Amino acid sequence: MTDRNYLLYGAVFLAASGAIAADHFNHANANPPAIANPAPSAGAGNGNPCAAANSGSNPCAAASPCMANPCGAAGSNGNPCAGYNPCGAENPCAAANPCGAYNPCAAASPCAVSNPCGAFNPCAAGNPCAPAMSNPCAAENPCAAANPCGAYNPCGAAGQ
Amino acid sequence: MADTSGAAARAQGAPMPRFTFDRGPAAICAVIFIAVALVIAQAVNLHQMVVYLIGGVLGLALYHASFGFTGGWRRMAVERRGRGMRAQLLMIAVAAIAFIPLLAVGAPLGSPIVGALAPVGVSVLVGALMFGFGMQLGGGCGSGTLFTAGGGSARMLVTLAFFVLGALVGTAHLPMWLTLPAIPPVGLGAVFGPAGGVIVTLIALALVALVTVVIERRAHGALEAISAPTRTGWPRFFHGPWPLVGTGILLAGMNVVTLLVTGHPWSITFGFGVWGAKIAQAFGVGVENWAFWNWPGPARALHNSVLADDTSVMNFGILIGAALAAALAGKFAPRVRVPIASLIAAAIGGILMGYGARLAFGCNIGALFSGIASGSLHGWLWFAAAFTGSLLGIAARPIFGLDGFKKK
C-alpha cells in the first residue's frame, strides 16, 4: 500500500463529508432567509434582475419567490420580495439587468442554475405573464404588496 | 492508449490479460457510492438521488474512457491526431439532435426545460480564452479535473481546489464583465427552427471534424488506426478502457437525461462557485453581500444545503463514480512524485479555469458541450476562444517542466 495515496484521499473524503454534512444541517432546516438587498449601485452591473432595461418582460420573473414556494407550507415569514423591492428608496430597477440580455433560465446563467423558472417558465413559449390561473402562486402572491408590475404593465405588448 | 500487444498475443492463442482490481478500495468506493446515494435520498429526496446517480454514471464513463477534452485538444495541436476531438464532436452532435427539438417543445415531460444559452460577448471570449489556457496547465478541463481527481490524482486535487477558488473570485467580478459588449443569446433552433437548428449545428460540427481529418492525413498520411481492445465483455466493462466513440454517445445520452431530469443541461462549474462561496462564508467572508450571490439562482444555492444543488450533487457523483472506476481498474490513487513546478502549474491552471468558466457561462461541459448542443451561438465562440487559449497554454507548459509542442 505504500505506492498509493490512500491516506490523503481518506483525509480528503472525511473532510469533504464533514463540510457537506455541516452545511446541510446548517441550511436544511433554516427558514428561507430574505434575500439581502443588492449592494448599492455605483453604476451599471450590480446584478439587479429588475433592471429598467428589461422592460419587455416581467421583472419579477427570474426572481419569482414562487420558485421557492413561499406560498407553500414551508413559506417564509415575510415578503420574500422585500429584499429587492423595485419600489424601494434606492430603486434597484435603475441598474443594468444582467439577466436582461440573456436567458436567466440557462444552465450556466448566474441568474438561475436550479431553474427558477421551473414552476412557471418565463422562457417557455407561453406568456409568463399569463392570467393568475396559470400561476400557482398568484392567489397568494407575496409579491402583490410590493408588485413592481403594478406601476407599469410588463405584460403588455412587449411582454415575453 | 494504443496497445496492440493484447491483440497480437491473442492471435497467438495467449490468454486474455487477467482482470485485476484493487479489492479494498473497490469495495470501499462501492459502499461509499451506494451510501451517499441513500443519504441524499434521505436528506433531500429521490429526485436528487437520481441526479447523483447520473453523475456516478458520468464519472464511471469519463474515467474508463479517459474522455478528456484537454488531452484530445493537445494531441490534435501537438501530434496532429484528431481521434479524441472527433469523438467529442460526435458526442456534441448526438446530443444536439435530441436537445434542439426537445428545447423547442419546451416541456416534453410536463416540466419546463431550458437550454444552455448565453450572450455572445466579451466575457465569453475572454473567459473561454483563459479557460483554454488554464486547462493545459491544470491538466484537465471541468469534467477532466473531476474524473482525474476522483480517480486518485493528487495533482488534480490541487487543480480542483484552485478551480473552486477561481470560480469564487469569478463570481465577485462577473457583474462587471457583464457590462462589457455582448449580443443577446442566439439560439440556432429559434433562428432556423428545430430541424434547421439541428442541421446547421451538425454541418458546423462536421466541418470541424473534416478539418481535423485533413490535418491528420496531411501529417501522417492516414487516420490513426484503432487498436483492438486487450479485454472484451465484462472485464472490459469493469476495468476499461471503454471505446471513445461509444462513451461519447453514452455521455450525450446522459446529458439528455440530465436535461429531462433537472430541467437544464449538464453543467459543472456553477457547483465549484457554490462550494467556494460556502467555504468562504464559513470563514467569515460576506459573500452573501456580493451582487452575484444575490441573484435568484445563486442566492438560493448559497442559502440552501449544497445537497439541494443539482450541479454540486452531480459533481459529487462524478467524483465518486470515477473513484470507483479507478479502483475497478486497479489504478486508484497512485503515489506519484509531482514536481513543485507542476503543482504551481496546477494551481495557476485551476484558478484560470475557475475564473474563466464563470465569465464564459461554463466550462467545456456547460458552455461547449451543453451550449452547442442547445444550439447556442455562444458555445461556438467558447470553442474557438478556448481552443486558441489551449494553444497558448500548450506553448506555456514547458515553463513548468511539462510537455509542450515538443516532447521533453
Coordinates of C-alpha atoms in Angstrom, one line a residue:
Chain A
M1 CA 0.0 0.0 0.0
T2 CA 3.0 2.3 0.2
D3 CA 2.6 3.1 -3.5
R4 CA -0.9 4.6 -3.1
N5 CA -2.2 7.8 -1.7
Y6 CA -5.0 6.2 0.4
L7 CA -4.3 8.3 3.4
L8 CA -4.5 11.5 1.5
Y9 CA -7.7 10.5 -0.2
G10 CA -9.2 9.2 3.0
A11 CA -8.5 12.5 4.7
V12 CA -9.9 14.5 1.8
F13 CA -13.0 12.4 1.8
L14 CA -13.6 12.7 5.5
A15 CA -13.0 16.5 5.4
A16 CA -15.4 16.9 2.5
S17 CA -18.0 14.7 4.1
G18 CA -17.8 16.7 7.3
A19 CA -18.1 20.0 5.5
I20 CA -21.1 18.8 3.4
A21 CA -22.9 17.5 6.5
A22 CA -22.3 20.7 8.4
D23 CA -23.6 22.7 5.5
H24 CA -26.6 20.5 5.1
F25 CA -27.6 20.7 8.7
N26 CA -27.0 24.4 8.9
H27 CA -29.2 25.1 5.9
A28 CA -31.7 22.3 5.7
N29 CA -33.9 23.4 8.5
A30 CA -33.4 27.1 8.3
N31 CA -36.3 29.4 7.3
P32 CA -35.6 30.7 3.8
P33 CA -34.0 34.0 4.5
A34 CA -35.0 37.2 2.8
I35 CA -32.6 37.8 0.1
A36 CA -30.3 40.7 1.0
N37 CA -30.6 43.9 -0.9
P38 CA -28.1 44.1 -3.7
A39 CA -25.2 46.4 -2.9
P40 CA -26.0 50.0 -3.8
S41 CA -25.2 50.5 -7.3
A42 CA -22.3 52.8 -8.2
G43 CA -23.1 52.3 -11.8
A44 CA -24.3 49.6 -14.1
G45 CA -23.8 45.9 -13.5
N46 CA -24.7 45.3 -9.9
G47 CA -26.7 42.4 -10.9
N48 CA -30.2 43.7 -10.3
P49 CA -32.6 41.5 -12.0
C50 CA -35.2 44.1 -12.1
A51 CA -33.4 46.5 -14.4
A52 CA -35.4 49.1 -16.3
A53 CA -33.7 47.8 -19.4
N54 CA -35.7 44.7 -19.1
S55 CA -39.0 46.4 -19.6
G56 CA -40.2 43.9 -22.0
S57 CA -40.7 41.1 -19.5
N58 CA -41.8 40.5 -16.0
P59 CA -39.1 42.0 -13.8
C60 CA -40.1 39.6 -11.1
A61 CA -40.0 36.6 -13.4
A62 CA -36.4 35.5 -12.8
A63 CA -36.6 36.4 -9.1
S64 CA -40.0 35.0 -8.5
P65 CA -40.3 33.9 -4.9
C66 CA -42.9 31.4 -6.1
M67 CA -39.9 29.3 -7.2
A68 CA -39.0 28.8 -3.6
N69 CA -42.7 28.3 -2.9
P70 CA -43.3 30.9 -0.3
C71 CA -46.9 30.1 -0.7
G72 CA -46.3 26.6 0.5
A73 CA -46.2 25.1 3.9
A74 CA -42.6 26.0 4.3
G75 CA -43.1 29.5 3.1
S76 CA -41.1 32.4 4.5
N77 CA -42.4 34.5 7.3
G78 CA -42.2 37.7 5.4
N79 CA -42.5 39.2 2.0
P80 CA -39.7 37.4 0.0
C81 CA -39.8 40.3 -2.4
A82 CA -38.8 42.6 0.3
G83 CA -35.1 42.2 -0.4
Y84 CA -35.3 43.5 -3.8
N85 CA -38.3 45.8 -3.8
P86 CA -38.1 47.8 -7.0
C87 CA -40.4 50.4 -5.4
G88 CA -37.8 50.9 -2.6
A89 CA -36.0 54.1 -1.9
E90 CA -32.9 53.2 -3.9
N91 CA -34.8 51.8 -6.8
P92 CA -32.7 48.9 -7.8
C93 CA -34.5 48.8 -11.0
A94 CA -32.3 51.6 -12.2
A95 CA -29.2 49.3 -12.6
A96 CA -28.4 47.2 -15.5
N97 CA -30.0 43.9 -15.6
P98 CA -27.5 41.1 -16.0
C99 CA -30.4 38.8 -16.9
G100 CA -31.9 41.1 -19.4
A101 CA -29.5 40.2 -22.2
Y102 CA -29.8 36.5 -21.9
N103 CA -31.9 33.7 -20.7
P104 CA -32.0 33.7 -16.9
C105 CA -33.0 30.2 -17.0
A106 CA -29.9 29.0 -18.8
A107 CA -27.9 26.3 -17.0
A108 CA -24.8 28.4 -16.7
S109 CA -26.6 31.6 -16.2
P110 CA -25.7 33.5 -13.0
C111 CA -29.4 34.1 -12.5
A112 CA -30.5 30.6 -12.3
V113 CA -28.9 27.2 -12.2
S114 CA -31.6 25.4 -10.3
N115 CA -34.1 26.8 -12.8
P116 CA -36.0 29.5 -11.0
C117 CA -38.3 29.3 -14.0
G118 CA -39.3 25.8 -13.2
A119 CA -42.8 26.3 -12.0
F120 CA -43.8 28.9 -14.5
N121 CA -41.3 29.3 -17.2
P122 CA -40.9 32.8 -18.5
C123 CA -38.7 31.3 -21.1
A124 CA -41.3 29.0 -22.3
A125 CA -43.3 29.6 -25.5
G126 CA -46.2 30.7 -23.4
N127 CA -46.7 34.1 -21.9
P128 CA -45.1 34.2 -18.4
C129 CA -47.5 37.0 -17.6
A130 CA -50.5 34.8 -18.3
P131 CA -53.5 35.2 -16.1
A132 CA -53.3 34.2 -12.5
M133 CA -54.9 30.8 -13.2
S134 CA -51.7 29.6 -14.7
N135 CA -49.5 31.0 -11.9
P136 CA -49.9 28.6 -9.0
C137 CA -48.6 31.3 -6.7
A138 CA -50.9 34.1 -8.0
A139 CA -53.7 33.6 -5.4
E140 CA -51.4 34.4 -2.6
N141 CA -48.7 36.1 -4.4
P142 CA -46.4 37.5 -1.7
C143 CA -45.1 40.0 -4.3
A144 CA -48.5 41.6 -4.5
A145 CA -47.9 44.2 -1.9
A146 CA -44.7 45.2 -3.5
N147 CA -45.5 44.3 -7.0
P148 CA -43.2 46.0 -9.3
C149 CA -45.6 45.0 -12.1
G150 CA -48.2 47.2 -10.6
A151 CA -46.9 50.6 -11.7
Y152 CA -46.4 49.6 -15.3
N153 CA -47.6 46.5 -17.1
P154 CA -44.6 44.4 -18.1
C155 CA -47.1 42.1 -19.6
G156 CA -48.1 44.5 -22.3
A157 CA -47.5 44.0 -26.0
A158 CA -43.7 43.7 -25.4
G159 CA -44.1 41.0 -22.7
Q160 CA -42.4 37.7 -23.4
Chain B
M1 CA -3.9 4.3 -25.1
A2 CA -2.9 2.3 -28.2
D3 CA -1.9 -1.2 -27.2
T4 CA -1.6 -3.8 -29.8
S5 CA 0.2 -6.3 -27.5
G6 CA -3.1 -7.9 -26.4
A7 CA -4.4 -8.4 -29.9
A8 CA -1.1 -9.9 -31.1
A9 CA -0.9 -12.2 -28.1
R10 CA -4.5 -13.4 -28.5
A11 CA -3.8 -14.1 -32.2
Q12 CA -1.1 -16.5 -31.0
G13 CA -3.6 -18.2 -28.6
A14 CA -2.4 -16.5 -25.5
P15 CA -4.9 -16.0 -22.7
M16 CA -6.7 -12.6 -22.1
P17 CA -4.9 -10.3 -19.6
R18 CA -6.2 -11.0 -16.1
F19 CA -8.8 -8.7 -14.7
T20 CA -7.2 -7.3 -11.6
F21 CA -8.6 -4.6 -9.4
D22 CA -7.9 -3.0 -6.0
R23 CA -10.2 -5.1 -3.9
G24 CA -10.1 -3.0 -0.8
P25 CA -10.6 0.4 -2.5
A26 CA -13.1 -1.0 -4.9
A27 CA -15.2 -2.4 -2.1
I28 CA -14.9 0.9 -0.1
C29 CA -15.7 3.0 -3.1
A30 CA -18.7 0.8 -3.9
V31 CA -20.0 1.1 -0.4
I32 CA -19.5 4.8 -0.4
F33 CA -21.2 5.2 -3.7
I34 CA -24.3 3.4 -2.5
A35 CA -24.3 5.0 0.9
V36 CA -24.1 8.5 -0.5
A37 CA -27.0 7.8 -2.8
L38 CA -29.1 6.6 0.2
V39 CA -28.0 9.6 2.3
I40 CA -29.0 12.0 -0.5
A41 CA -32.3 10.3 -0.9
Q42 CA -33.0 10.6 2.8
A43 CA -31.6 14.1 3.3
V44 CA -33.1 15.6 0.2
N45 CA -35.3 13.5 -2.0
L46 CA -35.3 10.7 -4.6
H47 CA -35.0 13.2 -7.4
Q48 CA -31.7 14.4 -6.0
M49 CA -30.5 10.8 -5.6
V50 CA -31.2 10.2 -9.3
V51 CA -29.2 13.3 -10.1
Y52 CA -26.3 11.9 -8.1
L53 CA -26.6 8.6 -9.8
I54 CA -26.5 10.3 -13.2
G55 CA -23.2 11.9 -12.0
G56 CA -21.9 8.5 -11.0
V57 CA -22.5 7.0 -14.4
L58 CA -20.8 10.0 -15.9
G59 CA -17.8 9.6 -13.6
L60 CA -17.5 5.9 -14.4
A61 CA -17.7 6.6 -18.2
L62 CA -15.4 9.5 -18.2
Y63 CA -12.7 7.6 -16.3
H64 CA -12.9 4.3 -18.1
A65 CA -12.7 6.0 -21.5
S66 CA -10.3 8.7 -20.3
F67 CA -12.6 11.0 -22.1
G68 CA -10.8 14.3 -21.7
F69 CA -11.0 17.4 -23.8
T70 CA -7.6 18.6 -22.7
G71 CA -5.6 15.7 -23.9
G72 CA -7.6 15.4 -27.1
W73 CA -7.0 19.0 -28.0
R74 CA -3.3 18.7 -27.1
R75 CA -3.0 15.6 -29.3
M76 CA -4.5 17.5 -32.1
A77 CA -2.3 20.5 -31.7
V78 CA 1.0 18.7 -31.0
E79 CA 0.7 15.3 -32.7
R80 CA -1.9 16.2 -35.4
R81 CA -4.0 13.3 -34.2
G82 CA -7.7 14.1 -34.1
R83 CA -9.5 11.0 -32.9
G84 CA -10.2 12.4 -29.4
M85 CA -11.5 15.6 -30.9
R86 CA -13.7 13.8 -33.3
A87 CA -15.2 11.7 -30.5
Q88 CA -16.0 14.9 -28.7
L89 CA -17.6 16.4 -31.8
L90 CA -19.7 13.3 -32.3
M91 CA -20.8 13.4 -28.7
I92 CA -22.0 17.0 -29.1
A93 CA -23.7 16.2 -32.4
V94 CA -25.7 13.3 -30.9
A95 CA -26.8 15.5 -28.0
A96 CA -27.8 18.3 -30.4
I97 CA -30.0 16.0 -32.3
A98 CA -32.0 15.5 -29.1
F99 CA -31.5 18.8 -27.4
I100 CA -32.7 21.3 -30.0
P101 CA -36.0 19.6 -30.7
L102 CA -36.7 19.0 -27.0
L103 CA -36.0 22.6 -26.2
A104 CA -38.3 23.7 -28.9
V105 CA -41.1 21.6 -27.3
G106 CA -40.3 23.3 -24.0
A107 CA -41.8 20.9 -21.6
P108 CA -41.6 17.4 -23.1
L109 CA -42.3 15.6 -19.9
G110 CA -44.6 18.3 -18.4
S111 CA -41.9 20.2 -16.6
P112 CA -40.2 23.1 -18.4
I113 CA -36.7 22.6 -19.7
V114 CA -34.2 25.2 -20.7
G115 CA -31.0 25.1 -22.7
A116 CA -27.6 26.4 -22.1
L117 CA -27.9 29.7 -23.9
A118 CA -25.9 32.8 -23.0
P119 CA -25.0 36.1 -24.5
V120 CA -22.2 36.3 -27.1
G121 CA -19.7 38.8 -26.0
V122 CA -16.5 39.9 -24.4
S123 CA -17.0 37.9 -21.2
V124 CA -17.3 34.7 -23.2
L125 CA -14.4 35.5 -25.4
V126 CA -12.0 36.4 -22.5
G127 CA -13.3 33.7 -20.1
A128 CA -13.0 30.9 -22.7
L129 CA -9.5 32.1 -23.7
M130 CA -8.5 32.0 -20.0
F131 CA -10.2 28.6 -19.6
G132 CA -8.4 27.0 -22.6
F133 CA -5.1 28.3 -21.4
G134 CA -5.7 27.1 -17.9
M135 CA -6.8 23.6 -18.8
Q136 CA -3.5 22.9 -20.4
L137 CA -1.6 24.0 -17.3
G138 CA -4.1 22.4 -14.9
G139 CA -4.0 19.1 -16.7
G140 CA -7.7 18.8 -17.3
C141 CA -10.9 20.7 -18.1
G142 CA -14.0 20.8 -16.0
S143 CA -15.0 17.2 -16.4
G144 CA -11.4 16.1 -16.7
T145 CA -10.5 17.7 -13.4
L146 CA -13.4 15.9 -11.7
F147 CA -12.7 12.5 -13.0
T148 CA -9.0 12.5 -12.7
A149 CA -9.2 14.0 -9.2
G150 CA -11.8 11.4 -8.3
G151 CA -9.7 8.7 -9.9
G152 CA -6.9 9.5 -7.4
S153 CA -4.6 12.0 -8.9
A154 CA -3.2 14.1 -6.1
R155 CA -2.1 16.8 -8.6
M156 CA -5.6 17.2 -9.9
L157 CA -6.8 17.7 -6.3
V158 CA -4.6 20.8 -6.4
T159 CA -6.2 21.8 -9.7
L160 CA -9.6 21.2 -8.3
A161 CA -9.0 23.3 -5.2
F162 CA -7.8 26.3 -7.1
F163 CA -10.6 25.8 -9.7
V164 CA -13.0 26.3 -6.8
L165 CA -11.1 29.4 -5.7
G166 CA -11.0 30.8 -9.2
A167 CA -14.7 30.3 -9.6
L168 CA -15.4 32.1 -6.3
V169 CA -13.3 35.1 -7.5
G170 CA -15.1 35.0 -10.8
T171 CA -18.4 35.5 -9.1
A172 CA -17.1 38.6 -7.5
H173 CA -16.2 40.1 -10.8
L174 CA -18.9 38.7 -13.2
P175 CA -21.2 41.7 -12.8
M176 CA -18.5 44.0 -14.1
W177 CA -17.7 41.7 -17.0
L178 CA -21.4 41.6 -18.0
T179 CA -21.4 45.4 -18.6
L180 CA -19.0 44.8 -21.5
P181 CA -20.3 44.5 -25.0
A182 CA -22.4 41.5 -25.9
I183 CA -25.3 40.5 -28.0
P184 CA -28.3 38.6 -26.6
P185 CA -28.3 34.9 -26.7
V186 CA -28.7 33.4 -30.2
G187 CA -30.4 30.0 -30.3
L188 CA -30.0 28.3 -33.7
G189 CA -33.1 26.4 -33.0
A190 CA -35.1 29.6 -32.6
V191 CA -33.4 31.2 -35.7
F192 CA -33.7 28.3 -38.1
G193 CA -36.4 26.2 -36.5
P194 CA -35.7 22.9 -34.7
A195 CA -34.8 21.0 -37.8
G196 CA -32.8 23.8 -39.3
G197 CA -31.0 24.3 -36.0
V198 CA -30.0 20.7 -35.8
I199 CA -28.9 20.7 -39.5
V200 CA -26.8 23.9 -39.1
T201 CA -25.2 22.5 -35.9
L202 CA -24.4 19.2 -37.5
I203 CA -22.9 20.8 -40.6
A204 CA -20.7 23.1 -38.4
L205 CA -19.5 20.1 -36.3
A206 CA -18.9 18.1 -39.4
L207 CA -16.8 20.9 -40.9
V208 CA -14.6 21.0 -37.8
A209 CA -14.3 17.2 -37.9
L210 CA -13.3 17.4 -41.5
V211 CA -10.6 20.0 -40.7
T212 CA -9.1 17.5 -38.1
V213 CA -9.2 14.7 -40.7
V214 CA -7.4 16.9 -43.3
I215 CA -4.8 17.9 -40.8
E216 CA -4.2 14.4 -39.6
R217 CA -3.9 12.9 -43.1
R218 CA -1.5 15.6 -44.2
A219 CA 0.7 15.0 -41.2
H220 CA 0.5 11.2 -41.1
G221 CA -0.8 10.0 -44.4
A222 CA -3.8 8.3 -42.8
L223 CA -6.0 8.4 -39.8
E224 CA -4.9 6.7 -36.6
A225 CA -5.8 3.1 -36.6
I226 CA -8.0 2.0 -33.7
S227 CA -6.2 -0.9 -31.9
A228 CA -8.1 -3.9 -30.8
P229 CA -9.0 -3.9 -27.1
T230 CA -7.0 -6.0 -24.8
R231 CA -10.1 -7.0 -22.9
T232 CA -13.7 -7.7 -24.0
G233 CA -17.0 -8.3 -22.3
W234 CA -17.5 -7.8 -18.6
P235 CA -13.7 -7.5 -17.9
R236 CA -13.6 -4.6 -20.3
F237 CA -16.7 -3.1 -18.8
F238 CA -15.4 -3.1 -15.2
H239 CA -11.7 -2.5 -16.0
G240 CA -11.8 -0.4 -19.1
P241 CA -10.7 1.0 -21.4
W242 CA -14.1 1.9 -22.9
P243 CA -14.2 2.9 -26.5
L244 CA -14.1 6.7 -27.1
V245 CA -17.0 6.7 -29.7
G246 CA -19.3 4.6 -27.6
T247 CA -18.6 6.5 -24.5
G248 CA -19.2 9.8 -26.3
I249 CA -22.6 8.6 -27.3
L250 CA -23.3 7.4 -23.8
L251 CA -22.2 10.9 -22.4
A252 CA -24.5 12.5 -24.9
G253 CA -27.4 10.3 -23.8
M254 CA -26.7 11.1 -20.2
N255 CA -26.7 14.8 -20.9
V256 CA -30.2 14.4 -22.5
V257 CA -31.2 12.5 -19.3
T258 CA -29.9 15.3 -17.2
L259 CA -31.8 17.8 -19.3
L260 CA -35.1 15.9 -18.8
V261 CA -34.5 15.2 -15.1
T262 CA -33.2 18.5 -13.8
G263 CA -34.7 20.8 -16.4
H264 CA -31.3 22.1 -17.6
P265 CA -28.3 20.6 -19.4
W266 CA -25.2 19.1 -17.6
S267 CA -23.0 21.8 -16.1
I268 CA -20.1 21.6 -13.7
T269 CA -18.5 24.9 -12.7
F270 CA -21.5 26.6 -11.0
G271 CA -21.1 23.9 -8.4
F272 CA -17.5 25.0 -7.8
G273 CA -18.6 28.5 -7.3
V274 CA -21.2 27.4 -4.7
W275 CA -18.5 25.3 -2.9
G276 CA -16.1 28.3 -2.9
A277 CA -18.8 30.7 -1.6
K278 CA -19.9 28.3 1.2
I279 CA -16.3 27.7 2.3
A280 CA -15.6 31.5 2.2
Q281 CA -18.8 32.2 4.1
A282 CA -17.8 29.7 6.8
F283 CA -14.5 31.6 7.2
G284 CA -16.4 34.9 7.6
V285 CA -16.3 36.3 4.1
G286 CA -19.5 38.1 3.4
V287 CA -20.3 36.6 0.0
E288 CA -24.0 36.9 0.7
N289 CA -23.5 40.7 0.1
W290 CA -21.9 40.2 -3.3
A291 CA -24.1 41.0 -6.2
F292 CA -23.8 37.6 -7.9
W293 CA -24.9 35.8 -4.7
N294 CA -28.0 38.0 -4.6
W295 CA -29.1 36.9 -8.0
P296 CA -32.0 34.5 -7.5
G297 CA -30.4 31.2 -8.5
P298 CA -27.1 31.7 -6.9
A299 CA -28.8 33.1 -3.7
R300 CA -30.9 30.1 -3.5
A301 CA -27.9 27.8 -3.9
L302 CA -26.0 29.7 -1.3
H303 CA -28.7 29.7 1.3
N304 CA -29.8 26.1 0.8
S305 CA -28.0 22.9 1.5
V306 CA -25.3 22.0 -1.0
L307 CA -27.1 18.7 -1.4
A308 CA -30.1 20.6 -2.9
D309 CA -27.9 22.0 -5.7
D310 CA -28.2 19.8 -8.8
T311 CA -24.8 20.8 -10.1
S312 CA -23.0 20.1 -6.9
V313 CA -24.7 16.7 -6.4
M314 CA -23.8 15.7 -10.0
N315 CA -20.2 16.7 -9.3
F316 CA -20.2 14.5 -6.2
G317 CA -21.5 11.6 -8.3
I318 CA -18.8 12.2 -10.9
L319 CA -16.0 12.2 -8.3
I320 CA -17.2 9.0 -6.5
G321 CA -18.1 7.3 -9.8
A322 CA -14.6 8.0 -11.1
A323 CA -13.1 6.7 -7.8
L324 CA -15.0 3.5 -8.2
A325 CA -13.9 3.2 -11.8
A326 CA -10.3 3.7 -10.9
A327 CA -10.4 1.2 -8.1
L328 CA -12.0 -1.4 -10.5
A329 CA -9.2 -0.7 -13.0
G330 CA -6.6 -1.2 -10.3
K331 CA -5.4 2.4 -10.6
F332 CA -6.9 4.3 -7.7
A333 CA -4.7 7.0 -6.1
P334 CA -1.2 6.1 -7.4
R335 CA 1.5 7.8 -5.4
V336 CA 3.4 9.8 -7.9
R337 CA 6.0 12.3 -7.2
V338 CA 4.9 15.7 -8.6
P339 CA 7.5 18.4 -9.1
I340 CA 6.8 21.8 -7.4
A341 CA 6.7 23.5 -10.8
S342 CA 4.0 21.1 -11.9
L343 CA 2.0 21.8 -8.8
I344 CA 2.3 25.6 -9.4
A345 CA 1.0 25.0 -13.0
A346 CA -1.9 23.0 -11.5
A347 CA -2.7 25.9 -9.2
I348 CA -2.5 28.6 -11.9
G349 CA -4.4 26.4 -14.3
G350 CA -7.1 25.8 -11.8
I351 CA -7.6 29.5 -11.0
L352 CA -7.7 30.4 -14.6
M353 CA -10.3 27.7 -15.4
G354 CA -12.5 28.7 -12.4
Y355 CA -12.4 32.4 -13.2
G356 CA -12.7 31.9 -17.0
A357 CA -15.6 29.5 -16.7
R358 CA -17.5 31.9 -14.5
L359 CA -17.0 34.7 -17.1
A360 CA -17.8 32.4 -20.0
F361 CA -21.0 30.9 -18.6
G362 CA -19.5 27.5 -18.2
C363 CA -16.6 25.1 -19.0
N364 CA -16.1 22.5 -21.7
I365 CA -19.3 20.8 -20.4
G366 CA -21.6 23.7 -19.6
A367 CA -20.6 26.1 -22.4
L368 CA -19.1 23.9 -25.1
F369 CA -20.9 20.6 -24.9
S370 CA -24.2 21.8 -23.5
G371 CA -24.1 25.2 -25.2
I372 CA -23.5 23.9 -28.7
A373 CA -25.9 21.0 -28.2
S374 CA -28.5 23.6 -27.1
G375 CA -27.9 25.4 -30.4
S376 CA -26.4 28.4 -28.6
L377 CA -24.0 30.6 -30.6
H378 CA -22.0 31.4 -27.5
G379 CA -20.9 27.7 -27.5
W380 CA -19.1 28.2 -30.8
L381 CA -17.4 31.4 -29.6
W382 CA -16.4 29.5 -26.5
F383 CA -15.0 26.6 -28.6
A384 CA -12.9 28.9 -30.8
A385 CA -11.6 31.0 -27.9
A386 CA -10.9 28.1 -25.7
F387 CA -9.0 26.2 -28.4
T388 CA -7.0 29.3 -29.1
G389 CA -6.3 29.6 -25.4
S390 CA -5.3 26.0 -25.3
L391 CA -2.7 26.5 -28.0
L392 CA -1.2 29.3 -25.9
G393 CA -1.4 27.1 -22.8
I394 CA 0.5 24.2 -24.6
A395 CA 3.2 26.7 -25.5
A396 CA 3.4 27.8 -21.9
R397 CA 3.6 24.2 -20.4
P398 CA 7.4 23.9 -20.8
I399 CA 7.8 26.8 -18.4
F400 CA 6.6 24.5 -15.7
G401 CA 8.6 21.5 -16.9
L402 CA 5.6 20.0 -18.7
D403 CA 5.5 18.7 -22.3
G404 CA 4.6 21.5 -24.8
F405 CA 4.7 21.4 -28.5
K406 CA 7.9 19.5 -28.3
K407 CA 8.4 16.4 -26.1
K408 CA 10.8 17.0 -23.1

